[in-house]
GROMACS .gro file of C-alpha atoms in nm:
model
  350
    1MET     CA    1  -7.460  17.294   4.229
    2THR     CA    2  -7.080  17.336   4.249
    3LEU     CA    3  -6.939  17.687   4.222
    4ASP     CA    4  -6.647  17.773   3.998
    5ARG     CA    5  -6.455  18.093   3.942
    6ALA     CA    6  -6.420  18.264   3.603
    7ASP     CA    7  -6.255  18.594   3.697
    8ALA     CA    8  -5.907  18.441   3.652
    9ALA     CA    9  -5.983  18.293   3.311
   10PRO     CA   10  -5.741  18.357   3.023
   11PRO     CA   11  -5.842  18.611   2.755
   12LEU     CA   12  -6.125  18.488   2.539
   13LEU     CA   13  -6.032  18.404   2.181
   14ILE     CA   14  -6.316  18.538   1.968
   15PRO     CA   15  -6.380  18.358   1.636
   16SER     CA   16  -6.351  18.560   1.318
   17GLY     CA   17  -6.723  18.553   1.250
   18ALA     CA   18  -7.034  18.350   1.187
   19ALA     CA   19  -7.068  18.075   0.932
   20PHE     CA   20  -7.275  18.180   0.630
   21ASN     CA   21  -7.402  17.825   0.599
   22PRO     CA   22  -7.306  17.606   0.897
   23MET     CA   23  -7.411  17.284   0.723
   24VAL     CA   24  -7.185  17.327   0.419
   25LEU     CA   25  -6.893  17.176   0.613
   26ASP     CA   26  -6.937  16.799   0.613
   27ARG     CA   27  -6.799  16.741   0.962
   28ARG     CA   28  -6.970  16.650   1.287
   29MET     CA   29  -7.093  16.959   1.469
   30LEU     CA   30  -7.049  16.955   1.847
   31LEU     CA   31  -7.319  17.142   2.037
   32PRO     CA   32  -7.253  17.275   2.388
   33VAL     CA   33  -7.509  17.188   2.656
   34LEU     CA   34  -7.473  17.426   2.949
   35ASP     CA   35  -7.589  17.387   3.307
   36THR     CA   36  -7.691  17.638   3.572
   37ASN     CA   37  -7.346  17.674   3.723
   38ALA     CA   38  -7.180  17.777   3.398
   39LEU     CA   39  -7.443  18.043   3.325
   40LEU     CA   40  -7.433  18.195   3.674
   41VAL     CA   41  -7.054  18.200   3.694
   42GLU     CA   42  -7.026  18.359   3.350
   43ALA     CA   43  -7.289  18.624   3.431
   44CYS     CA   44  -7.135  18.716   3.767
   45ALA     CA   45  -6.782  18.727   3.627
   46LEU     CA   46  -6.898  18.960   3.350
   47ALA     CA   47  -7.087  19.178   3.595
   48LYS     CA   48  -6.770  19.208   3.800
   49SER     CA   49  -6.523  19.277   3.519
   50GLY     CA   50  -6.731  19.375   3.214
   51ASP     CA   51  -6.426  19.382   2.988
   52ARG     CA   52  -6.488  19.092   2.753
   53GLN     CA   53  -6.753  18.924   2.544
   54ASP     CA   54  -6.931  18.643   2.722
   55ARG     CA   55  -6.854  18.291   2.607
   56VAL     CA   56  -7.218  18.195   2.558
   57THR     CA   57  -7.283  18.472   2.306
   58ALA     CA   58  -6.953  18.398   2.134
   59LEU     CA   59  -7.052  18.033   2.094
   60ALA     CA   60  -7.385  18.128   1.939
   61VAL     CA   61  -7.224  18.377   1.699
   62THR     CA   62  -7.016  18.109   1.526
   63GLY     CA   63  -7.323  17.932   1.388
   64ARG     CA   64  -7.147  17.601   1.456
   65ALA     CA   65  -7.202  17.582   1.834
   66THR     CA   66  -7.549  17.700   1.929
   67PRO     CA   67  -7.573  17.662   2.310
   68TYR     CA   68  -7.866  17.465   2.454
   69ILE     CA   69  -8.001  17.421   2.807
   70ALA     CA   70  -8.252  17.185   2.965
   71ALA     CA   71  -8.591  17.316   3.075
   72HIS     CA   72  -8.508  17.315   3.449
   73VAL     CA   73  -8.210  17.550   3.414
   74PRO     CA   74  -8.394  17.888   3.403
   75GLY     CA   75  -8.566  17.805   3.732
   76GLU     CA   76  -8.236  17.710   3.892
   77VAL     CA   77  -8.081  18.033   3.765
   78ASP     CA   78  -8.348  18.234   3.949
   79GLU     CA   79  -8.307  18.020   4.260
   80HIS     CA   80  -7.927  18.044   4.292
   81LEU     CA   81  -7.847  18.385   4.139
   82ALA     CA   82  -7.839  18.576   4.469
   83LYS     CA   83  -7.605  18.325   4.634
   84VAL     CA   84  -7.359  18.316   4.341
   85ALA     CA   85  -7.365  18.695   4.306
   86ALA     CA   86  -7.278  18.727   4.675
   87ASP     CA   87  -6.992  18.480   4.630
   88PHE     CA   88  -6.854  18.694   4.346
   89GLU     CA   89  -6.916  19.015   4.543
   90VAL     CA   90  -7.133  19.170   4.272
   91SER     CA   91  -7.486  19.302   4.293
   92GLU     CA   92  -7.765  19.064   4.200
   93HIS     CA   93  -7.915  19.339   3.982
   94GLN     CA   94  -7.599  19.367   3.770
   95ALA     CA   95  -7.574  18.991   3.728
   96ARG     CA   96  -7.942  18.971   3.633
   97ARG     CA   97  -7.896  19.243   3.372
   98VAL     CA   98  -7.606  19.054   3.214
   99LEU     CA   99  -7.815  18.738   3.208
  100ASP     CA  100  -8.124  18.902   3.060
  101GLN     CA  101  -7.949  19.124   2.805
  102GLN     CA  102  -7.650  18.917   2.694
  103ILE     CA  103  -7.655  18.552   2.788
  104LEU     CA  104  -8.010  18.419   2.802
  105PRO     CA  105  -8.124  18.558   2.462
  106THR     CA  106  -7.861  18.345   2.285
  107LEU     CA  107  -7.978  18.018   2.444
  108ARG     CA  108  -8.235  17.763   2.332
  109VAL     CA  109  -8.437  17.577   2.595
  110VAL     CA  110  -8.539  17.221   2.508
  111ASP     CA  111  -8.833  17.054   2.678
  112LEU     CA  112  -8.780  16.678   2.699
  113GLU     CA  113  -9.018  16.388   2.741
  114ILE     CA  114  -8.991  16.135   3.024
  115ARG     CA  115  -8.873  15.870   2.777
  116ASP     CA  116  -8.568  16.082   2.690
  117HIS     CA  117  -8.440  16.034   3.046
  118LEU     CA  118  -8.420  15.658   2.987
  119ALA     CA  119  -8.137  15.693   2.736
  120PRO     CA  120  -7.840  15.460   2.809
  121GLN     CA  121  -7.594  15.718   2.945
  122THR     CA  122  -7.854  15.919   3.134
  123ARG     CA  123  -7.943  15.614   3.342
  124HIS     CA  124  -7.604  15.645   3.513
  125ILE     CA  125  -7.698  15.996   3.630
  126LEU     CA  126  -8.029  15.868   3.769
  127ARG     CA  127  -7.862  15.626   4.014
  128VAL     CA  128  -7.932  15.735   4.373
  129ASP     CA  129  -7.845  15.424   4.576
  130SER     CA  130  -7.675  15.560   4.890
  131THR     CA  131  -7.515  15.221   4.960
  132MET     CA  132  -7.302  15.246   4.647
  133PRO     CA  133  -6.958  15.414   4.650
  134ARG     CA  134  -6.979  15.785   4.570
  135ARG     CA  135  -6.803  15.743   4.235
  136TYR     CA  136  -7.098  15.531   4.116
  137ARG     CA  137  -7.375  15.757   4.245
  138GLY     CA  138  -7.572  15.982   4.016
  139ASP     CA  139  -7.772  16.299   4.075
  140PRO     CA  140  -8.128  16.311   3.936
  141ASP     CA  141  -8.116  16.693   3.942
  142ASP     CA  142  -7.869  16.679   3.652
  143ALA     CA  143  -8.042  16.402   3.457
  144SER     CA  144  -8.216  16.648   3.223
  145THR     CA  145  -7.885  16.803   3.116
  146MET     CA  146  -7.745  16.459   3.041
  147ALA     CA  147  -8.062  16.352   2.860
  148LEU     CA  148  -8.047  16.666   2.645
  149ALA     CA  149  -7.686  16.595   2.551
  150GLU     CA  150  -7.786  16.248   2.435
  151PHE     CA  151  -8.097  16.378   2.257
  152LEU     CA  152  -7.899  16.632   2.052
  153GLY     CA  153  -7.567  16.444   2.047
  154PRO     CA  154  -7.287  16.461   1.974
  155CYS     CA  155  -7.261  16.728   2.244
  156VAL     CA  156  -7.015  16.867   2.495
  157ILE     CA  157  -7.146  16.924   2.847
  158VAL     CA  158  -7.021  17.254   2.992
  159SER     CA  159  -7.059  17.203   3.365
  160ALA     CA  160  -6.868  17.202   3.692
  161ASP     CA  161  -7.097  16.947   3.857
  162SER     CA  162  -6.895  16.649   3.973
  163VAL     CA  163  -7.157  16.394   3.868
  164PHE     CA  164  -7.063  16.438   3.502
  165SER     CA  165  -6.691  16.402   3.568
  166ARG     CA  166  -6.747  16.091   3.782
  167PHE     CA  167  -6.896  15.909   3.485
  168GLY     CA  168  -6.656  16.055   3.228
  169PHE     CA  169  -6.909  16.280   3.053
  170ALA     CA  170  -6.745  16.615   3.132
  171VAL     CA  171  -6.457  16.772   3.324
  172MET     CA  172  -6.489  16.986   3.635
  173ASP     CA  173  -6.289  17.278   3.493
  174TRP     CA  174  -6.550  17.395   3.243
  175ILE     CA  175  -6.389  17.725   3.136
  176PRO     CA  176  -6.116  17.567   2.917
  177VAL     CA  177  -6.382  17.333   2.778
  178ALA     CA  178  -6.603  17.625   2.673
  179GLU     CA  179  -6.309  17.805   2.515
  180SER     CA  180  -6.199  17.490   2.331
  181VAL     CA  181  -6.549  17.444   2.189
  182LEU     CA  182  -6.551  17.812   2.095
  183ARG     CA  183  -6.218  17.789   1.915
  184LEU     CA  184  -6.320  17.466   1.745
  185ALA     CA  185  -6.643  17.623   1.622
  186GLY     CA  186  -6.454  17.932   1.505
  187LEU     CA  187  -6.217  17.722   1.296
  188GLU     CA  188  -6.509  17.532   1.146
  189ALA     CA  189  -6.699  17.853   1.072
  190THR     CA  190  -6.395  17.990   0.889
  191ALA     CA  191  -6.362  17.668   0.688
  192ALA     CA  192  -6.734  17.670   0.606
  193ASN     CA  193  -6.714  18.031   0.487
  194ALA     CA  194  -6.412  17.948   0.271
  195LEU     CA  195  -6.607  17.667   0.103
  196VAL     CA  196  -6.900  17.902   0.039
  197LEU     CA  197  -6.674  18.168  -0.114
  198ILE     CA  198  -6.493  17.913  -0.332
  199ASP     CA  199  -6.828  17.783  -0.456
  200ILE     CA  200  -6.943  18.139  -0.538
  201ALA     CA  201  -6.617  18.207  -0.723
  202PHE     CA  202  -6.655  17.893  -0.933
  203GLN     CA  203  -7.016  17.979  -1.009
  204LEU     CA  204  -6.920  18.331  -1.120
  205PHE     CA  205  -6.635  18.192  -1.330
  206GLY     CA  206  -6.871  17.941  -1.489
  207VAL     CA  207  -7.125  18.213  -1.567
  208GLY     CA  208  -6.853  18.428  -1.724
  209VAL     CA  209  -6.720  18.144  -1.939
  210HIS     CA  210  -7.074  18.054  -2.048
  211ARG     CA  211  -7.146  18.412  -2.154
  212LEU     CA  212  -6.823  18.432  -2.350
  213ARG     CA  213  -6.911  18.110  -2.531
  214VAL     CA  214  -7.256  18.246  -2.616
  215LEU     CA  215  -7.106  18.570  -2.750
  216ALA     CA  216  -6.845  18.379  -2.950
  217ALA     CA  217  -7.114  18.156  -3.103
  218ARG     CA  218  -7.319  18.461  -3.205
  219ASN     CA  219  -7.020  18.658  -3.340
  220PRO     CA  220  -6.756  18.407  -3.454
  221LEU     CA  221  -6.557  18.654  -3.668
  222VAL     CA  222  -6.534  18.912  -3.391
  223ALA     CA  223  -6.439  18.642  -3.138
  224THR     CA  224  -6.165  18.506  -3.366
  225ALA     CA  225  -6.024  18.853  -3.424
  226ALA     CA  226  -6.029  18.929  -3.049
  227VAL     CA  227  -5.853  18.606  -2.954
  228GLY     CA  228  -5.596  18.653  -3.229
  229GLY     CA  229  -5.530  19.011  -3.118
  230LEU     CA  230  -5.492  18.906  -2.756
  231LEU     CA  231  -5.244  18.630  -2.846
  232TRP     CA  232  -5.041  18.871  -3.063
  233TRP     CA  233  -5.028  19.129  -2.780
  234CYS     CA  234  -4.918  18.863  -2.528
  235HIS     CA  235  -4.647  18.744  -2.768
  236ARG     CA  236  -4.515  19.099  -2.824
  237HIS     CA  237  -4.484  19.158  -2.450
  238GLY     CA  238  -4.323  18.821  -2.374
  239TYR     CA  239  -4.611  18.674  -2.176
  240LEU     CA  240  -4.608  18.348  -2.373
  241THR     CA  241  -4.241  18.260  -2.322
  242ARG     CA  242  -4.144  17.958  -2.112
  243ASP     CA  243  -3.935  18.168  -1.871
  244ASN     CA  244  -4.226  18.399  -1.806
  245TRP     CA  245  -4.458  18.107  -1.727
  246ARG     CA  246  -4.200  17.962  -1.487
  247ARG     CA  247  -4.161  18.297  -1.311
  248ARG     CA  248  -4.539  18.344  -1.282
  249LEU     CA  249  -4.592  17.993  -1.148
  250SER     CA  250  -4.312  18.044  -0.896
  251GLN     CA  251  -4.478  18.365  -0.778
  252VAL     CA  252  -4.813  18.191  -0.742
  253GLY     CA  253  -4.649  17.910  -0.547
  254GLY     CA  254  -4.482  18.161  -0.316
  255MET     CA  255  -4.813  18.335  -0.253
  256ALA     CA  256  -4.994  18.007  -0.191
  257LYS     CA  257  -4.735  17.867   0.053
  258PRO     CA  258  -4.837  18.083   0.355
  259LEU     CA  259  -5.204  17.999   0.289
  260LEU     CA  260  -5.125  17.627   0.277
  261GLU     CA  261  -4.922  17.653   0.598
  262LEU     CA  262  -5.207  17.838   0.767
  263THR     CA  263  -5.455  17.574   0.651
  264GLN     CA  264  -5.234  17.294   0.781
  265ALA     CA  265  -5.193  17.470   1.116
  266GLY     CA  266  -5.569  17.512   1.142
  267MET     CA  267  -5.628  17.145   1.068
  268THR     CA  268  -5.370  17.040   1.327
  269GLU     CA  269  -5.524  17.266   1.591
  270HIS     CA  270  -5.873  17.143   1.506
  271GLN     CA  271  -5.767  16.782   1.550
  272ALA     CA  272  -5.596  16.858   1.880
  273LEU     CA  273  -5.904  17.038   2.012
  274SER     CA  274  -6.135  16.758   1.898
  275ASN     CA  275  -5.920  16.500   2.076
  276SER     CA  276  -5.916  16.704   2.398
  277LEU     CA  277  -6.294  16.720   2.442
  278LEU     CA  278  -6.516  16.469   2.617
  279VAL     CA  279  -6.806  16.413   2.380
  280VAL     CA  280  -7.146  16.270   2.469
  281LYS     CA  281  -7.227  16.049   2.175
  282PRO     CA  282  -7.584  15.982   2.057
  283PRO     CA  283  -7.740  15.635   2.075
  284ALA     CA  284  -7.632  15.401   1.797
  285CYS     CA  285  -7.989  15.353   1.667
  286PRO     CA  286  -8.156  15.697   1.673
  287THR     CA  287  -8.532  15.741   1.651
  288SER     CA  288  -8.704  15.966   1.399
  289GLU     CA  289  -8.749  16.241   1.657
  290GLN     CA  290  -8.382  16.227   1.754
  291LEU     CA  291  -8.269  16.252   1.392
  292ALA     CA  292  -8.501  16.547   1.337
  293ALA     CA  293  -8.387  16.722   1.654
  294ARG     CA  294  -8.018  16.680   1.578
  295TYR     CA  295  -8.048  16.827   1.231
  296LEU     CA  296  -8.274  17.116   1.330
  297ALA     CA  297  -8.045  17.202   1.620
  298ARG     CA  298  -7.754  17.246   1.379
  299CYS     CA  299  -7.890  17.381   1.052
  300GLY     CA  300  -7.952  17.733   1.183
  301SER     CA  301  -8.298  17.777   1.030
  302ALA     CA  302  -8.656  17.652   1.059
  303LEU     CA  303  -8.760  17.383   0.809
  304THR     CA  304  -9.081  17.232   0.685
  305PRO     CA  305  -9.126  16.854   0.725
  306GLY     CA  306  -9.057  16.815   0.353
  307GLU     CA  307  -8.734  17.016   0.369
  308LEU     CA  308  -8.626  16.820   0.675
  309ARG     CA  309  -8.705  16.492   0.494
  310ASP     CA  310  -8.484  16.592   0.201
  311ALA     CA  311  -8.200  16.704   0.429
  312LEU     CA  312  -8.204  16.376   0.622
  313ALA     CA  313  -8.222  16.179   0.297
  314ARG     CA  314  -7.896  16.341   0.184
  315ARG     CA  315  -7.743  16.196   0.499
  316GLY     CA  316  -7.871  15.846   0.436
  317HIS     CA  317  -8.189  15.853   0.651
  318THR     CA  318  -8.510  15.774   0.465
  319ILE     CA  319  -8.806  15.909   0.662
  320SER     CA  320  -9.127  16.045   0.510
  321ALA     CA  321  -9.241  16.401   0.577
  322ALA     CA  322  -9.562  16.269   0.734
  323GLN     CA  323  -9.365  16.048   0.973
  324LEU     CA  324  -9.140  16.336   1.071
  325LYS     CA  325  -9.436  16.563   1.134
  326ARG     CA  326  -9.605  16.303   1.355
  327ALA     CA  327  -9.284  16.257   1.553
  328MET     CA  328  -9.241  16.632   1.603
  329LEU     CA  329  -9.604  16.683   1.702
  330ALA     CA  330  -9.564  16.414   1.966
  331HIS     CA  331  -9.254  16.568   2.129
  332ARG     CA  332  -9.231  16.889   2.332
  333ALA     CA  333  -8.880  16.968   2.210
  334PHE     CA  334  -9.012  17.083   1.871
  335VAL     CA  335  -9.166  17.423   1.812
  336ARG     CA  336  -9.398  17.480   1.517
  337GLY     CA  337  -9.407  17.822   1.354
  338PRO     CA  338  -9.609  17.989   1.077
  339GLY     CA  339  -9.589  17.815   0.742
  340ASP     CA  340  -9.543  17.475   0.908
  341LEU     CA  341  -9.181  17.564   0.985
  342TRP     CA  342  -9.023  17.368   1.269
  343THR     CA  343  -8.733  17.432   1.506
  344VAL     CA  344  -8.602  17.251   1.811
  345GLY     CA  345  -8.604  17.438   2.141
  346ARG     CA  346  -8.751  17.772   2.235
  347PRO     CA  347  -8.611  18.106   2.351
  348VAL     CA  348  -8.563  18.170   2.721
  349LEU     CA  349  -8.842  18.385   2.866
  350THR     CA  350  -8.679  18.668   3.063
   0.00000   0.00000   0.00000
């Protein structure tokens, strides 16, 4: 496990808030997969400074970047916490408190099957031939993190371990990566919330228009008199003149220009951030369990097999509810709750 320092990191840019409905934005959602090093460095840096929100919690808050870890990570955290705390010159007790109270509760642990470690990109990490040049050698200790990234892909690996950078799956300097994912998710959460609010506004407008039509149909004479009176009042006050319409439209255009510029700037920044990240892509031909896991990891809520079937069907994947349930029952990554509601991953036991 390679150590990194986070106490010199730039100020954390906190997103504006969580997405009301993370799935309303029809854009690929990148999930961060964290390793032991990132968690320990973040906890010890927070224990030492304590003047900012941790990146892991901030990622989870957006609703567009729920952080996941492989099942071996909690054990490695316990094993290496004392050493990393000593390196940061903080007490192990303080670092443990940050982990237990802030960081670990926001994570989801995913238990994988042996077959998941045979995914195409994970096989590179499993190479241990000492006769090969170092740049071609893997590290089986990190295979689960890589397998999880493929299982839930597309994902971004947040790690300082050199094995991921050797094969082009991640970069050693993980702090800018985490902050880029955080900013990206914040922009997407804002866009998703804007779409939700626009939809609500149109629905309310539609309801209002419908009610006016119903009232007009029931009371045609009153409706005619009201419309006529309104038009007469607008004419008397000059609201129907051509110059007034031009002036009003010019004012609306002036008010909309800053919003359009802000939207364009956000889109440009989003594209730049997307291009800067190394993304672990999923296999080209996903299995039923992989499709189920990827959707459940992103939707932000537990679903029944029938609801999951319908959600996947809207994305062009035709799988029966019975087939999905069999796949989830046969894989440890899925957790079944009351009411036959399913999620992927489990909370970290602290």
